[in-house]
GROMACS .gro file of C-alpha atoms in nm:
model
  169
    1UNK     CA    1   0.000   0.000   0.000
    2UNK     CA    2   0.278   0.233   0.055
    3UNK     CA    3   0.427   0.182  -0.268
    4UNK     CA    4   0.081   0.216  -0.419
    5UNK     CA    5   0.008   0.587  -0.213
    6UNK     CA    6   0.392   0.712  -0.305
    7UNK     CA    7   0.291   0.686  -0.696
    8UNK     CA    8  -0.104   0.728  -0.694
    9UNK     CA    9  -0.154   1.018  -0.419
   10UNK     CA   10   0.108   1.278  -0.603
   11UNK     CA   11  -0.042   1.169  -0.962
   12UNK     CA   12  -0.396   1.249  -0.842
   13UNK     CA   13  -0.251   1.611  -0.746
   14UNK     CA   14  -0.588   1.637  -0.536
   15UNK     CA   15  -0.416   1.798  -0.218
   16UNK     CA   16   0.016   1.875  -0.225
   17UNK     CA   17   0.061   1.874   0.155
   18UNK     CA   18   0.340   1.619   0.290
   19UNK     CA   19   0.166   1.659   0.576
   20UNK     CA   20  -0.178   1.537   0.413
   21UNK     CA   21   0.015   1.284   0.235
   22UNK     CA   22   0.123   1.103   0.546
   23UNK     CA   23  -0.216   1.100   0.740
   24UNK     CA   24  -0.373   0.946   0.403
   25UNK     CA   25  -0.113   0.682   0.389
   26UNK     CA   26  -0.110   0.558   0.736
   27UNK     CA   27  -0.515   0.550   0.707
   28UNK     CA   28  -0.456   0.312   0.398
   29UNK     CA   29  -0.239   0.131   0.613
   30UNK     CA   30  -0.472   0.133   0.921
   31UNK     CA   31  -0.720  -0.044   0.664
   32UNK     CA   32  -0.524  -0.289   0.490
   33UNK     CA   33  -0.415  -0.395   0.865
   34UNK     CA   34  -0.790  -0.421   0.964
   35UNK     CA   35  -0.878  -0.625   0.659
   36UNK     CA   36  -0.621  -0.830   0.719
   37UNK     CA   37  -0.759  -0.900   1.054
   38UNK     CA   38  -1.086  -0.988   0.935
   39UNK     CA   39  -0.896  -1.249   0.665
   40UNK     CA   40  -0.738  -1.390   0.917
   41UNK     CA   41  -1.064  -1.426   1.157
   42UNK     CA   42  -1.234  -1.597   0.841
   43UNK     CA   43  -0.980  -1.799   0.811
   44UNK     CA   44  -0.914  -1.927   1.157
   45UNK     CA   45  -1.278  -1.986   1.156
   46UNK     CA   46  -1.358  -2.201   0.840
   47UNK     CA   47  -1.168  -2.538   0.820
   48UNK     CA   48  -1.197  -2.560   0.422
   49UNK     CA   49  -0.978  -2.383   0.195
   50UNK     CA   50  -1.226  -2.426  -0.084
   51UNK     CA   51  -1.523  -2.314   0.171
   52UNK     CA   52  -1.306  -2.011   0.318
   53UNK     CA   53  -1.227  -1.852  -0.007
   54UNK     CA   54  -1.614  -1.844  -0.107
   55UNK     CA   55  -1.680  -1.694   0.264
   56UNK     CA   56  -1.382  -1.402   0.220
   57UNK     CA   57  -1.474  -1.292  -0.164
   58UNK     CA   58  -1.866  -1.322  -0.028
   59UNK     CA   59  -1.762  -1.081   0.301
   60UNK     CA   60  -1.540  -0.815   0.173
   61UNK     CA   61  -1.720  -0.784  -0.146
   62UNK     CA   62  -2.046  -0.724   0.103
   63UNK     CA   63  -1.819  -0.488   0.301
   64UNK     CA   64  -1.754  -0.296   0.005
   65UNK     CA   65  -2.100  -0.253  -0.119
   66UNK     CA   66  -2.217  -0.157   0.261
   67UNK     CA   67  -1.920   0.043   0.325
   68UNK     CA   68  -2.050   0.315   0.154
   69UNK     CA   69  -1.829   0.426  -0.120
   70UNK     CA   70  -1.976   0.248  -0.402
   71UNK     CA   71  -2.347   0.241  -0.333
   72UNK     CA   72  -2.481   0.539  -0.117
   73UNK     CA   73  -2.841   0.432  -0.079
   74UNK     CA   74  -2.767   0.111   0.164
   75UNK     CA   75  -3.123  -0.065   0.261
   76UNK     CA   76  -3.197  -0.016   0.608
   77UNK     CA   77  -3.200  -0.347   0.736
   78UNK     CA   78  -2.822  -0.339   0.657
   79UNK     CA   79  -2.674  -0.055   0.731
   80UNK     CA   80  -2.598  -0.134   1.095
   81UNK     CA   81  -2.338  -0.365   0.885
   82UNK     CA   82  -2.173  -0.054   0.727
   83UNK     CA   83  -1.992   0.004   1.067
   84UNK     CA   84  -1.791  -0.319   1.058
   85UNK     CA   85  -1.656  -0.228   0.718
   86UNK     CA   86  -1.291  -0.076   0.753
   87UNK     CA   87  -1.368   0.078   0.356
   88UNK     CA   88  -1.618   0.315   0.562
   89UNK     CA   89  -1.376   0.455   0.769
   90UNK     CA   90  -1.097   0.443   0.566
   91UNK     CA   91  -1.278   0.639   0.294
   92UNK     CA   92  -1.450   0.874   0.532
   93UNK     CA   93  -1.114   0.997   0.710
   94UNK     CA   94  -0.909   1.026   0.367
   95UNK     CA   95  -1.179   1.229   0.263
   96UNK     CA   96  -1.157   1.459   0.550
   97UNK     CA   97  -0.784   1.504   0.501
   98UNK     CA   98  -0.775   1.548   0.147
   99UNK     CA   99  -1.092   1.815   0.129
  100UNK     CA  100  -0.955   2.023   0.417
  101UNK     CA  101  -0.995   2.345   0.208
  102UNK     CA  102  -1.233   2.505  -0.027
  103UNK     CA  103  -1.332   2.368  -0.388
  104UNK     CA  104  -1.315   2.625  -0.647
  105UNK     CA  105  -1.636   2.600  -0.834
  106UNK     CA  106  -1.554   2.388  -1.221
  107UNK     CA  107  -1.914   2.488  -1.390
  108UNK     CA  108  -2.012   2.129  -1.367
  109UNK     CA  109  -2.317   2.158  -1.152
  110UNK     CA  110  -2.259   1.891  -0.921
  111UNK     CA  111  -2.205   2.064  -0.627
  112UNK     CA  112  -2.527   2.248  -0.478
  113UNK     CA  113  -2.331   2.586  -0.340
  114UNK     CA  114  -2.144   2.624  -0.695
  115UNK     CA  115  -2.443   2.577  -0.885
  116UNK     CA  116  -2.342   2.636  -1.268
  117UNK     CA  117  -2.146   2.863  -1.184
  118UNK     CA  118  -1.703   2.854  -1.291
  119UNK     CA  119  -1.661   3.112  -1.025
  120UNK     CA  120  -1.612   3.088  -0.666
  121UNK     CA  121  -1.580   2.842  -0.423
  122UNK     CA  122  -1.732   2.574  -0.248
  123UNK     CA  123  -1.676   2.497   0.117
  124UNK     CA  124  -1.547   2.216   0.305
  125UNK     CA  125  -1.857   2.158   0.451
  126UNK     CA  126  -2.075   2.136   0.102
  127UNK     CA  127  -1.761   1.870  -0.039
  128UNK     CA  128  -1.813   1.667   0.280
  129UNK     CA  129  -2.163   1.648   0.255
  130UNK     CA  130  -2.198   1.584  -0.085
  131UNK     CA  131  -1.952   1.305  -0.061
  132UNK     CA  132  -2.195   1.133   0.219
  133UNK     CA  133  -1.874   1.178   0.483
  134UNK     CA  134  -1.964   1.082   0.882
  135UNK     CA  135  -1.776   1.162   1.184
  136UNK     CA  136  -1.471   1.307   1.250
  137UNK     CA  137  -1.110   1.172   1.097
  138UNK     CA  138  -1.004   1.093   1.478
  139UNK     CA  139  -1.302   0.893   1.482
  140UNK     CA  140  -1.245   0.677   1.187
  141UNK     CA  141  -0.911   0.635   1.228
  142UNK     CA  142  -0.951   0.499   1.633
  143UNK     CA  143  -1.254   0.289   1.458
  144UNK     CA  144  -0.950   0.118   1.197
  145UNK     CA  145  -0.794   0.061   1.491
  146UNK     CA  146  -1.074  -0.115   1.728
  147UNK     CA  147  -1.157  -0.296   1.398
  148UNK     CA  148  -0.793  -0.420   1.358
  149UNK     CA  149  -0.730  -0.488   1.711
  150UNK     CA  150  -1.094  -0.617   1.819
  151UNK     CA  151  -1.122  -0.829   1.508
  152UNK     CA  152  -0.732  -0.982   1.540
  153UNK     CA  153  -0.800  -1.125   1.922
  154UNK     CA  154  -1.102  -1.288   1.782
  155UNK     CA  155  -0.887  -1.437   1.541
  156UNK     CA  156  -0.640  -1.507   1.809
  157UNK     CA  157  -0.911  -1.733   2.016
  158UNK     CA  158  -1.063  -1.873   1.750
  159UNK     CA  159  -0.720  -2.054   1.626
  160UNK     CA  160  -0.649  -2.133   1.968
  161UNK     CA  161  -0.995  -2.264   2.032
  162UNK     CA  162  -0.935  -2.499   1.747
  163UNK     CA  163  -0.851  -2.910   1.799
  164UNK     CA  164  -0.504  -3.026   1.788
  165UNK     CA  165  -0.572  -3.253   1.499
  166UNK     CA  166  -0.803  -2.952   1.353
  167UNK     CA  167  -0.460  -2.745   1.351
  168UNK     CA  168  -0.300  -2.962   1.170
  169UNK     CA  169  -0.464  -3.006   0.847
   0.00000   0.00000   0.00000
C-alpha cells in the first residue's frame, strides 16, 4: 500500500501537503491492517480452503457494497453492517484530510453551493456532505484501529480454540 500511495496520491494532485500525504497513507495502512484481521478471523474460523475462499470474496465484497463508497443508498436493514466495514472509515477519514480546504467552483453543476457557476468556491462543509462523509477523521481512524485490534484477538481465540488434529490439516 505504501508503494501504491507514493505513486497514486502525487499523480492524483488532489491535495500537495506532505503533511496530508502522510495521514492518508497511514489511514490506507490502518485499513489494509484491519482487513487483514478480518482475513485472518475468516480464516481461523472455516476449516476448508475451498469453503473459506467463497466466505472471504462473499464478506469483503459485502463490506464494500455496505461500506458506503460504491453504493450510497444502503437498505436499512443493513446498514448497521456498514460500521464493521474498515472501507467506511478508511474512505470517510481520507476524505476529511484530502478536502480540508475550499473547492473552487468547475461549472459542472454537481455541487449544490457552486451551482453552474465557474466562479467561486465551495466549502469544506458542502464537499463533505456531498460526498456522504460521517464523523470526524479521529473517529475513523480509532474505529481502523478497534476494527484491527478487536477483530485480530477474535482471530487469536478462534485458532487457539481450534482441535489439535483440527490445527493440523
Amino acid at each position: 500500500p505504501a508503494i501504491y500511495m507514493i505513486i497514486s496520491y502525487w499523480m492524483s494532485g488532489v491535495n500537495n501537503n506532505f503533511g496530508i500525504f502522510i495521514g492518508s497513507t497511514i489511514c490506507c495502512l490502518l485499513s489494509v491492517l484491519a482487513g487483514e484481521s478480518i482475513g485472518l478471523l475468516l480464516g481461523a474460523s472455516v476449516l476448508d480452503v475451498e469453503k473459506g475462499m467463497v466466505v472471504m470474496t462473499v464478506v469483503s465484497l459485502g463490506l464494500m457494497v455496505i461500506g458506503g463508497f460504491f453504493v450510497r443508498q444502503v437498505p436499512y436493514w443493513i446498514v448497521w453492517l456498514g460500521y464493521l466495514s474498515p472501507f467506511k472509515y478508511s474512505y470517510n477519514s481520507s476524505v476529511q484530510l484530502v478536502f480540508d480546504r475550499p473547492v473552487p467552483c468547475d461549472g459542472s453543476g454537481v455541487l449544490a453551493a457552486c451551482g453552474n457557476s465557474a466562479s467561486g468556491t465551495a466549502s469544506v462543509q458542502d464537499v463533505l456532505d456531498f460526498l456522504g462523509v460521517q464523523y470526524s477523521t479521529g473517529f475513523n481512524v480509532g474505529m481502523l484501529l478497534l476494527l484491527f485490534v478487536v477483530v485480530r484477538v477474535l482471530a487469536f481465540i478462534a485458532l487457539k480454540n481450534k482441535k489439535a488434529g483440527e490445527r493440523a490439516n
